[in-house]
Amino acid sequence: DQQVKQNSPSLSVQEGRISILNCDYTNSMFDYFLWYKKYPAEGPTFLISISSIKDKNEDGRFTVFLNKSAKHLSLHIVPSQPGDSAVYFCAASVRQGGSEKLVFGKGTKLTVNP
Amino acid sequence: NAGVMQNPRHLVRRRGQEARLRCSPMKGHSHVYWYRQLPEEGLKFMVYLQKENIIDESGMPKERFSAEFPKEGPSILRIQQVVRGDSAAYFCASSPAGRGLFFGSGTQLSVL
């Protein structure tokens, strides 16, 4: 039972264009959503997050949109740069008994071509 | 990844041996999480610990796996009698008072 789904295993974008990474979830109890970026042989690096009380959060070139009714979130990167090439993980969270348990999608490999 | 220290980065074990993975959380963080990433998969939650307490171990396999976070020293994830299926990247994360986790660089376990 996969509660967080990233249906595109890979995405290829031209430098300067917009990258849109998508994520769907099934558990309506999730109240906090995060995007992590991961390079090979490194740990995931926190990128941006959004609370369920918001529908948009922006940080520089990165914007996360949340559509609660559709249980869908997306990460927009604009303009895309070659250094953005990495695997992007969507994660969803709910606090239970003081525990912050993140549920991750399988990731989308983004390639930004020069 | 800033501040969460994991070692070793790579660990090779033969079937039946024990694997010990260590994690020191970020300064000021007293909550430690362990996640496992199998090839072509996302990260899967294993266990959540605070100092001297296991809070949530719902993601831990029932046998051979154990975790601790003593009052002094790093958190340890121990895998006894390793099998090939244990080969994976194991990530530790720590958490501040707010939301979200900060991950270490991981330990790549290879079982021969």
Short mmCIF file of C-alpha atoms in Angstrom, two decimals:
data_model
loop_
_atom_site.label_atom_id
_atom_site.label_comp_id
_atom_site.label_asym_id
_atom_site.label_seq_id
_atom_site.Cartn_x
_atom_site.Cartn_y
_atom_site.Cartn_z
CA ASP A 1 0.00 0.00 0.00
CA GLN A 2 1.88 3.00 -1.30
CA GLN A 3 0.64 6.10 0.45
CA VAL A 4 2.86 8.51 -1.47
CA LYS A 5 3.28 8.06 -5.20
CA GLN A 6 5.60 9.66 -7.69
CA ASN A 7 4.41 8.24 -10.97
CA SER A 8 7.22 9.58 -13.15
CA PRO A 9 10.49 7.73 -12.51
CA SER A 10 12.36 10.25 -14.64
CA LEU A 11 12.07 13.68 -16.21
CA SER A 12 14.31 15.41 -18.71
CA VAL A 13 14.23 19.20 -19.14
CA GLN A 14 16.23 21.77 -21.05
CA GLU A 15 18.27 24.28 -19.09
CA GLY A 16 16.31 27.48 -18.46
CA ARG A 17 12.93 25.81 -18.80
CA ILE A 18 10.52 24.85 -16.03
CA SER A 19 10.71 21.46 -14.29
CA ILE A 20 7.48 20.16 -12.78
CA LEU A 21 7.64 17.15 -10.49
CA ASN A 22 4.41 15.59 -9.31
CA CYS A 23 3.36 13.65 -6.24
CA ASP A 24 0.06 12.09 -5.13
CA TYR A 25 -0.90 10.84 -1.71
CA THR A 26 -3.75 8.79 -0.33
CA ASN A 27 -3.78 9.42 3.42
CA SER A 28 -5.88 12.49 4.24
CA MET A 29 -4.27 12.60 7.70
CA PHE A 30 -0.99 13.89 6.25
CA ASP A 31 -0.59 17.50 7.28
CA TYR A 32 2.94 18.37 6.21
CA PHE A 33 4.67 17.76 2.91
CA LEU A 34 8.32 18.00 1.97
CA TRP A 35 10.57 17.70 -1.05
CA TYR A 36 14.06 16.30 -0.73
CA LYS A 37 16.83 16.29 -3.29
CA LYS A 38 19.31 13.46 -3.42
CA TYR A 39 22.61 13.09 -5.23
CA PRO A 40 24.21 9.64 -5.68
CA ALA A 41 26.04 8.37 -2.57
CA GLU A 42 24.67 11.22 -0.45
CA GLY A 43 21.79 11.56 1.95
CA PRO A 44 18.58 13.37 1.06
CA THR A 45 18.80 17.13 1.41
CA PHE A 46 15.76 19.08 2.51
CA LEU A 47 14.56 21.42 -0.23
CA ILE A 48 11.19 22.92 0.57
CA SER A 49 8.07 22.10 2.57
CA ILE A 50 4.44 23.07 2.86
CA SER A 51 1.86 22.78 5.59
CA SER A 52 -1.60 21.51 4.74
CA ILE A 53 -3.08 24.86 5.71
CA LYS A 54 -1.36 26.46 2.72
CA ASP A 55 -1.62 25.87 -1.00
CA LYS A 56 1.66 27.40 -2.10
CA ASN A 57 5.13 27.96 -0.74
CA GLU A 58 7.93 29.64 -2.64
CA ASP A 59 11.68 29.73 -2.03
CA GLY A 60 13.76 31.25 -4.78
CA ARG A 61 13.54 29.10 -7.90
CA PHE A 62 11.52 26.43 -6.06
CA THR A 63 7.75 26.53 -5.54
CA VAL A 64 5.61 23.80 -4.06
CA PHE A 65 1.87 23.69 -4.76
CA LEU A 66 -0.60 21.69 -2.71
CA ASN A 67 -4.07 20.68 -3.88
CA LYS A 68 -5.67 19.03 -0.87
CA SER A 69 -8.92 18.12 -2.57
CA ALA A 70 -6.99 16.22 -5.24
CA LYS A 71 -4.38 14.95 -2.75
CA HIS A 72 -1.73 16.21 -5.10
CA LEU A 73 1.37 18.30 -4.76
CA SER A 74 3.93 19.48 -7.23
CA LEU A 75 7.37 21.03 -7.21
CA HIS A 76 8.18 23.67 -9.80
CA ILE A 77 11.78 24.62 -10.52
CA VAL A 78 12.24 27.65 -12.73
CA PRO A 79 14.55 28.27 -14.37
CA SER A 80 16.06 24.79 -14.29
CA GLN A 81 19.83 24.50 -14.06
CA PRO A 82 22.16 21.55 -14.79
CA GLY A 83 23.07 21.46 -11.09
CA ASP A 84 19.43 20.62 -10.33
CA SER A 85 19.97 17.18 -11.87
CA ALA A 86 19.28 14.75 -9.03
CA VAL A 87 16.61 12.42 -7.67
CA TYR A 88 13.74 14.28 -6.03
CA PHE A 89 11.72 12.62 -3.29
CA CYS A 90 8.30 13.73 -2.18
CA ALA A 91 7.49 13.00 1.48
CA ALA A 92 4.37 13.34 3.59
CA SER A 93 4.10 13.45 7.32
CA VAL A 94 1.70 13.29 10.20
CA ARG A 95 2.59 13.62 13.86
CA GLN A 96 1.55 10.57 15.83
CA GLY A 97 2.30 10.38 19.52
CA GLY A 98 5.17 12.80 19.16
CA SER A 99 6.70 10.87 16.27
CA GLU A 100 7.38 12.63 12.97
CA LYS A 101 7.14 9.73 10.55
CA LEU A 102 7.82 10.66 6.95
CA VAL A 103 6.43 8.50 4.16
CA PHE A 104 8.44 8.82 0.96
CA GLY A 105 7.62 8.33 -2.68
CA LYS A 106 10.01 6.33 -4.87
CA GLY A 107 11.56 9.43 -6.36
CA THR A 108 11.81 11.14 -9.75
CA LYS A 109 15.17 11.43 -11.44
CA LEU A 110 15.48 14.89 -12.95
CA THR A 111 17.99 15.54 -15.71
CA VAL A 112 18.54 19.13 -16.79
CA ASN A 113 20.33 19.27 -20.13
CA PRO A 114 22.64 22.21 -20.92
CA ASN B 1 22.87 16.84 5.52
CA ALA B 2 24.56 19.41 7.74
CA GLY B 3 25.57 17.97 11.08
CA VAL B 4 24.10 14.46 11.05
CA MET B 5 27.10 12.15 11.08
CA GLN B 6 26.95 8.54 10.04
CA ASN B 7 29.71 5.99 9.93
CA PRO B 8 30.95 4.00 8.32
CA ARG B 9 30.01 5.26 4.84
CA HIS B 10 30.48 1.80 3.41
CA LEU B 11 30.27 -1.51 5.22
CA VAL B 12 30.91 -4.92 3.72
CA ARG B 13 29.84 -8.03 5.60
CA ARG B 14 29.62 -11.71 4.79
CA ARG B 15 26.38 -13.58 5.35
CA GLY B 16 25.94 -14.42 9.03
CA GLN B 17 28.09 -11.59 10.35
CA GLU B 18 26.88 -8.63 12.38
CA ALA B 19 26.60 -5.08 11.07
CA ARG B 20 26.74 -2.03 13.31
CA LEU B 21 25.79 1.35 11.90
CA ARG B 22 26.37 4.52 13.91
CA CYS B 23 24.66 7.89 13.85
CA SER B 24 25.28 11.11 15.72
CA PRO B 25 22.42 13.60 15.37
CA MET B 26 22.76 17.29 14.79
CA LYS B 27 23.80 19.29 17.80
CA GLY B 28 20.79 20.02 19.95
CA HIS B 29 18.62 17.31 18.36
CA SER B 30 17.54 14.50 20.65
CA HIS B 31 15.33 12.64 18.17
CA VAL B 32 16.84 10.10 15.81
CA TYR B 33 15.17 8.25 12.96
CA TRP B 34 16.51 5.38 10.86
CA TYR B 35 15.39 4.82 7.28
CA ARG B 36 16.37 2.19 4.74
CA GLN B 37 16.51 2.57 0.97
CA LEU B 38 16.48 -0.55 -1.15
CA PRO B 39 17.54 -0.31 -4.82
CA GLU B 40 14.95 1.48 -6.98
CA GLU B 41 12.83 2.22 -3.93
CA GLY B 42 12.04 5.23 -1.78
CA LEU B 43 13.14 5.53 1.81
CA LYS B 44 11.28 3.33 4.27
CA PHE B 45 10.88 4.23 7.93
CA MET B 46 12.44 1.77 10.38
CA VAL B 47 12.60 3.22 13.89
CA TYR B 48 12.34 6.44 15.89
CA LEU B 49 14.32 6.92 19.08
CA GLN B 50 14.87 9.51 21.73
CA LYS B 51 17.66 9.30 24.26
CA GLU B 52 17.39 5.91 26.00
CA ASN B 53 13.93 5.27 24.55
CA ILE B 54 12.53 3.56 21.48
CA ILE B 55 9.43 5.55 20.58
CA ASP B 56 8.29 3.84 17.39
CA GLU B 57 9.80 0.69 15.90
CA SER B 58 6.90 -0.22 13.65
CA GLY B 59 9.14 -0.31 10.57
CA MET B 60 11.77 -2.63 12.01
CA PRO B 61 11.92 -6.24 10.86
CA LYS B 62 10.86 -8.47 13.74
CA GLU B 63 14.07 -10.44 13.88
CA ARG B 64 17.80 -9.66 13.71
CA PHE B 65 17.37 -5.86 13.75
CA SER B 66 17.72 -3.68 16.84
CA ALA B 67 18.40 -0.04 17.57
CA GLU B 68 19.49 1.97 20.55
CA PHE B 69 20.24 5.59 21.42
CA PRO B 70 22.11 5.62 24.72
CA LYS B 71 22.40 8.55 27.06
CA GLU B 72 25.97 9.05 25.91
CA GLY B 73 27.24 8.34 22.42
CA PRO B 74 25.73 7.76 19.02
CA SER B 75 22.64 5.87 18.01
CA ILE B 76 23.40 2.33 16.84
CA LEU B 77 21.47 0.25 14.33
CA ARG B 78 22.50 -3.37 14.69
CA ILE B 79 21.77 -6.13 12.22
CA GLN B 80 22.64 -9.62 13.38
CA GLN B 81 23.32 -12.56 11.06
CA VAL B 82 23.09 -10.42 7.93
CA VAL B 83 21.62 -11.83 4.73
CA ARG B 84 21.96 -10.59 1.15
CA GLY B 85 18.54 -8.96 1.33
CA ASP B 86 19.86 -6.60 4.01
CA SER B 87 22.07 -4.91 1.39
CA ALA B 88 20.79 -1.34 1.19
CA ALA B 89 21.55 2.26 2.06
CA TYR B 90 20.71 3.05 5.66
CA PHE B 91 20.03 6.68 6.51
CA CYS B 92 19.82 8.32 9.86
CA ALA B 93 17.96 11.57 10.40
CA SER B 94 17.48 13.90 13.30
CA SER B 95 14.73 16.32 14.03
CA PRO B 96 14.51 19.72 15.66
CA ALA B 97 11.51 20.83 17.67
CA GLY B 98 9.70 21.75 14.46
CA ARG B 99 8.72 19.64 11.49
CA GLY B 100 10.89 17.80 9.05
CA LEU B 101 13.99 15.65 9.19
CA PHE B 102 17.65 16.28 8.40
CA PHE B 103 19.49 13.31 7.00
CA GLY B 104 23.03 12.05 7.22
CA SER B 105 25.01 10.80 4.23
CA GLY B 106 24.05 7.21 4.88
CA THR B 107 25.81 3.88 5.28
CA GLN B 108 25.88 1.61 2.26
CA LEU B 109 25.74 -1.97 3.52
CA SER B 110 26.83 -4.70 1.16
CA VAL B 111 26.37 -8.32 2.16
CA LEU B 112 28.49 -10.82 0.25
#
